[in-house]
């Protein structure tokens, strides 16, 4: 029954219940060990090997993904898994597995698996400073995520306290992704641990496991956001691009001349005999290709005119047809005076090449206004904002979408928390 | 990071295209209006016909 001291740093004992082999790697530090065969928990701190807890023969055994005794290299340190605990919460609906890792020089760490997400915890001797639902330790703030009770359901291997299946602890978890600060309070002690999120790939690589570990489900409380870095980069580039867009628009405004190329008052009695059209005199547009703004002004007072216009290039007979409505209405009602429309209206034609032109106007309702005439002027190389606004919206869409995705990730992060900043209450 | 770099390149191309459109007098928004249509005309006396 008494264990034999090994020539290495491992001590071996015979289990008092089933005589199975119990190994202790953290000699002098582990106080209890659970037999892997019959699950009996034995006090290994004294030669008497007092039985702390016994279990029925057919008690279901834990079958962890990382087996007891597995060695791994995680975060630059060699570890051996010397203890495994299955824990549950107060509802007994959530279960998680905690692996006790040991390195003779570094001591103990806990590698915890919960819903496929992994965290490497280290005990901290410092107590954090509390500020409402936030705590501060090592100059970092951690927000309260959850408060509950944990219960040990099953244990395998050795532990640095006298573990007991069924023992409970009051727990509180605080987060500052990718870190989690956990508090476990028993009748004897309060233990604070800081955990860092470790990916499934990192754990698989560390313990040389392939496709064994469960896939992550949902978002872990302290899981780093995959959008955080992309948001920062997108925001930086968006600022650069918007600045470039504004600079471009500034230079455009400096170069816009707003030249008047033609101006005429079209009267109703000037219609070409036999037609509805009024034709302008020929005019010339110079200086390459640019926009052309057609401005119409008429004395419409609670009335309207519609101008069916055609700009004809007499060099090649290419033409552009467009309609131009000028209307203005005003009055009084219970809310006061109102107005709709304007006696002036402008229409932009894009990319009009230089050349010789004629403008024909086919007016409707012109005779019904007083005087029955419309002043039309054509302006070349006019400043406009349309392309700027389209560019600005297009540039802001990707960072906008990233912001929304980041927000949705954060909402999902806090979904299981009673202290969610996104809850409606 | 790849998406951010792609965004920078695509955004730069967009600004270059908008600059070209501005200096050619091409307004994307006004070009979407349904009331402008191209055509060809022939002169008949002093009137123009489609």
XYZ file of C-alpha atoms in Angstrom:
475
model
C 0.000 0.000 0.000
C 2.896 2.310 0.743
C 4.348 3.864 -2.317
C 7.849 3.257 -3.552
C 10.054 6.226 -4.280
C 11.118 6.330 -7.850
C 14.662 7.183 -8.931
C 13.196 9.935 -11.150
C 11.086 12.801 -9.820
C 7.929 10.663 -10.062
C 6.566 8.820 -7.046
C 4.411 5.739 -7.500
C 1.893 4.307 -5.090
C -0.465 1.376 -4.994
C -4.087 2.413 -4.706
C -5.456 1.362 -1.263
C -8.743 0.291 -2.904
C -7.791 -1.569 -6.093
C -3.958 -1.746 -5.881
C -3.791 0.035 -9.197
C -0.767 2.269 -9.844
C -0.990 5.929 -8.822
C 1.732 8.234 -10.116
C 2.625 11.576 -8.528
C 4.762 13.957 -10.609
C 4.582 17.102 -8.466
C 6.244 15.414 -5.528
C 5.995 17.500 -2.393
C 3.348 19.717 -3.970
C 0.459 17.411 -4.816
C -1.692 16.637 -1.785
C -4.212 14.260 -3.359
C -4.433 11.908 -6.294
C -7.348 10.096 -7.921
C -6.762 6.548 -9.046
C -7.398 6.179 -12.769
C -8.768 2.662 -12.303
C -11.266 2.936 -9.453
C -11.374 6.756 -9.078
C -10.562 6.550 -5.340
C -9.098 9.833 -4.133
C -6.110 9.315 -1.869
C -4.173 11.714 0.356
C -0.611 11.414 -1.013
C 0.923 13.923 1.345
C 1.568 11.294 3.991
C 2.811 7.700 3.839
C -0.469 6.412 5.264
C -2.256 7.133 1.915
C -5.545 7.958 3.626
C -8.570 7.392 1.394
C -10.379 10.702 1.000
C -13.196 9.514 -1.232
C -14.337 6.220 -2.707
C -16.688 5.507 -5.611
C -18.913 2.685 -6.717
C -17.446 0.123 -9.067
C -19.563 1.090 -12.051
C -18.998 4.852 -11.716
C -18.594 6.375 -15.184
C -15.008 7.411 -15.888
C -13.920 10.610 -17.573
C -12.601 10.152 -21.119
C -10.745 13.398 -21.793
C -9.329 14.486 -25.151
C -5.972 15.251 -23.538
C -5.143 12.100 -21.589
C -3.515 12.016 -18.205
C 0.259 11.986 -18.549
C 0.241 13.637 -22.000
C 3.213 15.895 -22.554
C 3.043 19.061 -24.566
C 4.940 22.232 -25.427
C 2.690 25.249 -24.961
C 3.740 28.903 -24.949
C 7.411 27.969 -24.918
C 7.187 25.639 -21.907
C 7.102 21.834 -21.599
C 4.067 20.661 -19.664
C 2.708 17.365 -18.474
C -0.991 16.865 -17.843
C -1.075 15.474 -14.286
C -4.692 16.059 -13.305
C -8.083 16.379 -14.966
C -11.355 17.638 -13.474
C -14.832 17.646 -14.946
C -16.820 20.567 -13.519
C -20.377 21.791 -13.891
C -22.285 24.963 -13.035
C -25.221 25.449 -10.668
C -27.753 24.428 -13.365
C -25.761 21.253 -14.181
C -26.412 22.030 -17.861
C -22.920 23.337 -18.638
C -19.848 21.152 -18.218
C -16.219 21.951 -18.776
C -12.921 20.097 -18.422
C -9.918 21.476 -16.575
C -6.484 19.978 -17.185
C -3.819 20.523 -14.519
C -0.463 21.046 -16.246
C 2.823 20.789 -14.385
C 6.379 21.897 -15.080
C 8.969 21.434 -12.279
C 10.349 24.950 -12.888
C 7.170 26.818 -13.800
C 4.766 25.107 -11.411
C 1.107 24.572 -12.219
C -1.211 25.883 -14.918
C -4.800 25.030 -15.759
C -5.751 24.370 -19.397
C -9.524 24.669 -19.460
C -11.777 23.497 -22.287
C -15.287 24.944 -22.420
C -17.540 24.531 -25.489
C -14.480 23.831 -27.638
C -12.707 27.027 -26.500
C -9.405 26.791 -24.587
C -7.911 28.970 -21.861
C -4.556 28.691 -20.094
C -4.930 29.863 -16.491
C -2.263 30.836 -14.002
C -2.899 31.547 -10.338
C -2.146 35.084 -9.273
C -1.234 35.976 -5.716
C -2.451 39.557 -6.149
C -6.017 40.510 -5.381
C -7.609 42.851 -7.928
C -9.091 46.216 -7.030
C -12.852 46.319 -7.409
C -14.644 49.252 -9.089
C -18.316 48.361 -9.421
C -18.676 45.542 -11.941
C -15.096 46.053 -13.120
C -11.912 44.900 -11.427
C -8.416 46.156 -12.021
C -5.254 44.092 -11.814
C -1.825 44.664 -13.387
C -3.151 48.009 -14.738
C -5.873 46.289 -16.766
C -9.619 46.510 -16.309
C -11.739 43.387 -16.483
C -15.527 43.515 -16.843
C -17.755 41.153 -14.915
C -19.057 38.453 -17.256
C -20.632 35.877 -14.977
C -21.136 34.833 -11.380
C -22.150 31.297 -10.447
C -21.151 28.208 -8.568
C -18.966 25.364 -9.820
C -19.017 21.758 -8.692
C -16.446 19.023 -9.225
C -18.149 16.119 -10.986
C -15.178 13.844 -11.633
C -11.431 13.875 -11.002
C -8.425 11.980 -12.357
C -4.749 12.311 -11.493
C -3.084 14.449 -8.825
C -3.919 17.846 -7.342
C -2.274 20.372 -5.049
C -5.219 20.371 -2.635
C -7.248 17.585 -1.105
C -9.823 17.427 -3.859
C -13.281 16.017 -3.293
C -15.875 15.110 -5.935
C -18.926 17.247 -5.209
C -16.948 20.140 -3.745
C -18.339 23.518 -4.691
C -16.930 26.980 -5.155
C -18.514 30.368 -5.774
C -17.092 31.681 -9.030
C -16.881 35.009 -10.806
C -15.449 35.556 -14.273
C -14.221 38.901 -15.562
C -13.064 39.511 -19.111
C -10.648 41.712 -21.036
C -10.255 39.764 -24.290
C -8.121 37.776 -24.864
C -7.825 37.452 -21.075
C -10.171 36.198 -18.392
C -9.822 36.788 -14.660
C -11.507 34.088 -12.595
C -12.284 33.974 -8.918
C -13.068 30.754 -7.079
C -14.196 31.069 -3.470
C -14.504 28.111 -1.113
C -14.942 28.024 2.643
C -11.155 27.817 2.983
C -9.800 30.111 0.350
C -10.274 32.653 -2.427
C -8.221 31.942 -5.524
C -7.713 34.398 -8.397
C -6.444 33.144 -11.759
C -5.666 34.948 -14.996
C -6.388 33.067 -18.183
C -5.388 33.702 -21.757
C -7.385 32.473 -24.719
C -5.575 29.726 -26.622
C -6.801 28.523 -30.001
C -7.740 24.936 -30.731
C -4.954 24.825 -33.330
C -2.386 25.901 -30.724
C -3.531 23.178 -28.294
C -3.496 20.538 -31.040
C 0.017 21.557 -32.075
C 1.219 21.704 -28.451
C 0.025 18.214 -27.525
C 0.427 16.703 -30.998
C -3.260 15.932 -31.356
C -4.949 15.885 -34.746
C -8.672 16.379 -35.279
C -9.456 15.032 -31.816
C -10.358 18.189 -29.979
C -13.955 19.455 -30.207
C -14.684 22.333 -32.540
C -15.406 25.699 -30.884
C -19.097 26.498 -30.462
C -20.380 30.065 -30.234
C -18.166 32.912 -29.057
C -16.157 32.484 -25.851
C -16.389 35.370 -23.349
C -12.760 36.329 -23.819
C -12.271 35.160 -27.403
C -10.288 37.793 -29.313
C -12.403 39.517 -31.947
C -11.303 38.626 -35.490
C -12.543 42.072 -36.556
C -10.524 44.204 -34.135
C -7.379 44.381 -36.238
C -9.216 44.729 -39.543
C -11.305 47.617 -38.169
C -8.180 49.491 -37.126
C -6.582 49.039 -40.565
C -9.802 49.862 -42.430
C -10.354 52.987 -40.357
C -6.814 54.175 -41.082
C -7.155 53.545 -44.823
C -10.672 55.041 -44.925
C -9.334 58.283 -43.439
C -6.543 58.390 -46.021
C -8.917 57.682 -48.907
C -11.563 60.196 -47.770
C -8.834 62.827 -47.428
C -7.669 62.000 -50.962
C -11.259 62.221 -52.233
C -11.717 65.628 -50.605
C -8.431 66.832 -52.081
C -9.542 65.646 -55.515
C -12.847 67.501 -55.140
C -11.006 70.628 -54.009
C -8.817 70.624 -57.131
C -11.917 70.010 -59.234
C -13.622 73.043 -57.707
C -10.525 75.162 -58.378
C -10.495 74.131 -62.037
C -14.257 74.566 -62.686
C -14.843 77.767 -64.692
C -18.667 77.803 -65.083
C -18.486 79.501 -68.486
C -21.704 80.732 -70.111
C -21.694 79.416 -73.680
C -25.216 80.404 -74.714
C -28.077 82.471 -73.352
C -31.475 83.217 -74.892
C -35.055 84.056 -73.963
C -37.382 81.666 -75.768
C -40.848 83.122 -76.395
C -44.015 81.234 -77.227
C -44.574 83.253 -80.391
C -41.125 82.262 -81.708
C -42.202 78.727 -82.625
C -41.059 77.643 -86.069
C -44.140 77.775 -88.318
C -45.815 74.376 -88.640
C -44.031 72.903 -85.628
C -44.096 73.164 -81.833
C -40.344 73.785 -81.674
C -38.394 76.907 -80.925
C -34.870 76.655 -82.325
C -31.886 78.580 -80.994
C -29.289 80.298 -83.071
C -26.155 78.182 -83.621
C -23.495 78.412 -80.930
C -20.068 76.897 -80.363
C -18.829 74.906 -77.392
C -15.049 74.952 -77.035
C -12.309 73.383 -74.936
C -12.475 69.633 -75.158
C -15.027 67.550 -73.356
C -16.861 68.650 -70.234
C -20.296 68.890 -68.675
C -23.000 71.291 -69.774
C -25.577 72.676 -67.388
C -28.904 73.822 -68.853
C -30.532 76.441 -66.612
C -34.127 77.500 -67.232
C -35.900 80.391 -65.587
C -39.574 81.276 -66.105
C -42.180 83.318 -64.280
C -44.202 80.319 -63.102
C -46.503 81.297 -60.293
C -48.663 78.421 -59.182
C -48.066 77.064 -62.637
C -45.750 74.891 -64.649
C -44.044 74.577 -67.999
C -42.406 71.533 -69.480
C -39.518 71.917 -71.915
C -38.756 69.020 -74.231
C -35.232 69.935 -75.324
C -32.782 68.596 -77.854
C -29.132 69.551 -78.019
C -27.920 68.832 -81.546
C -24.305 68.694 -82.611
C -24.494 70.086 -86.122
C -21.018 68.694 -86.959
C -22.160 65.065 -86.758
C -25.938 65.313 -86.090
C -25.570 63.526 -82.765
C -28.273 64.690 -80.394
C -29.349 64.465 -76.795
C -33.030 64.624 -75.847
C -34.094 65.610 -72.364
C -37.038 67.040 -70.507
C -36.862 69.992 -68.235
C -39.765 70.973 -65.988
C -40.073 74.322 -64.265
C -42.887 74.643 -61.744
C -43.602 76.659 -58.668
C -46.534 76.542 -56.281
C -47.150 78.424 -53.047
C -49.922 79.196 -50.653
C -51.096 79.327 -47.068
C -52.565 76.663 -44.843
C -53.100 76.059 -41.126
C -49.290 75.676 -40.653
C -48.500 78.943 -42.399
C -47.094 79.624 -45.851
C -45.747 76.845 -48.019
C -44.054 76.561 -51.350
C -43.044 73.773 -53.710
C -40.688 73.840 -56.670
C -38.808 76.819 -58.009
C -39.049 79.285 -60.904
C -35.488 78.212 -61.807
C -34.302 74.766 -62.616
C -31.029 73.266 -63.843
C -30.154 70.034 -65.581
C -26.665 68.600 -66.026
C -25.566 66.929 -69.244
C -22.431 64.837 -68.960
C -19.379 64.713 -71.199
C -20.464 67.064 -73.987
C -17.673 67.334 -76.573
C -16.633 70.610 -78.164
C -18.352 71.494 -81.428
C -21.113 73.515 -83.112
C -24.572 73.121 -81.629
C -28.202 74.113 -81.891
C -30.727 73.807 -79.047
C -34.380 73.149 -79.845
C -37.060 73.672 -77.235
C -40.517 72.117 -77.425
C -42.411 73.926 -74.617
C -45.706 72.855 -73.076
C -47.987 75.252 -71.249
C -45.728 78.215 -72.072
C -48.669 80.308 -73.250
C -50.324 79.939 -69.844
C -47.638 81.864 -67.945
C -47.110 85.597 -67.943
C -44.932 86.588 -69.747
C -45.055 83.489 -71.996
C -41.297 83.095 -72.177
C -38.448 81.104 -70.613
C -34.848 82.215 -70.226
C -32.427 79.396 -70.971
C -28.689 79.551 -70.433
C -26.021 76.921 -71.079
C -22.972 76.713 -68.827
C -19.809 74.744 -69.439
C -17.351 73.150 -66.980
C -19.676 73.442 -63.997
C -18.678 72.278 -60.509
C -20.830 69.434 -59.150
C -20.786 67.244 -56.033
C -22.536 64.110 -57.311
C -19.391 62.050 -57.921
C -17.958 63.088 -54.550
C -21.008 61.845 -52.633
C -21.058 58.558 -54.561
C -17.341 58.092 -53.847
C -17.763 58.943 -50.165
C -20.603 56.445 -49.718
C -18.650 53.757 -51.565
C -15.554 54.356 -49.413
C -17.503 54.235 -46.155
C -19.368 51.004 -46.947
C -16.530 48.498 -46.146
C -15.580 50.054 -42.779
C -19.305 50.379 -42.037
C -19.861 46.701 -42.698
C -16.797 45.832 -40.550
C -18.166 47.927 -37.705
C -21.494 46.126 -37.915
C -19.768 42.720 -37.946
C -17.627 43.700 -34.964
C -20.712 44.841 -33.100
C -22.535 41.593 -33.907
C -19.512 39.596 -32.670
C -19.520 41.546 -29.394
C -23.259 41.040 -28.958
C -22.739 37.306 -29.467
C -19.840 37.352 -27.001
C -22.130 38.686 -24.279
C -25.118 36.495 -25.208
C -24.657 34.071 -22.292
C -23.850 36.749 -19.737
C -26.254 38.193 -17.165
C -24.180 41.373 -17.250
C -24.349 42.065 -20.977
C -24.016 45.743 -21.910
C -26.254 44.914 -24.877
C -29.210 43.562 -22.928
C -32.458 45.492 -23.220
C -33.148 45.661 -19.508
C -5.045 42.524 -43.345
C -5.499 41.258 -46.918
C -8.979 42.792 -47.072
C -7.690 46.102 -45.713
C -4.972 46.254 -48.396
C -7.520 45.309 -51.066
C -9.762 48.116 -49.787
C -6.903 50.620 -50.039
C -6.120 49.586 -53.623
C -9.784 49.484 -54.699
C -10.441 52.843 -53.013
C -7.476 54.409 -54.792
C -8.710 53.080 -58.138
C -12.196 54.462 -57.370
C -10.788 57.917 -56.596
C -8.730 57.846 -59.795
C -11.847 56.927 -61.811
C -13.923 59.648 -60.132
C -11.180 62.194 -60.830
C -11.207 61.194 -64.493
C -15.033 61.415 -64.538
C -14.994 64.865 -62.866
C -12.538 66.364 -65.296
C -14.442 64.855 -68.234
C -17.618 66.430 -66.885
C -19.242 63.039 -66.345
C -21.717 63.041 -63.472
C -22.613 59.481 -62.481
C -25.713 60.576 -60.611
C -27.095 62.811 -63.374
C -26.355 60.179 -65.981
C -28.765 57.866 -64.239
C -31.693 60.194 -64.978
C -34.265 58.585 -67.293
C -35.045 61.844 -69.094
C -31.859 62.009 -71.158
C -31.543 59.878 -74.263
C -29.212 59.990 -77.259
C -30.479 60.278 -80.799
C -29.630 61.411 -84.333
C -31.233 64.231 -86.161
C -31.447 65.394 -89.739
C -32.148 68.927 -90.794
C -35.297 69.615 -92.819
C -35.590 73.237 -93.699
C -35.274 75.069 -90.419
C -36.599 72.247 -88.303
C -34.917 69.177 -87.009
C -36.404 65.745 -87.251
C -35.563 62.455 -85.604
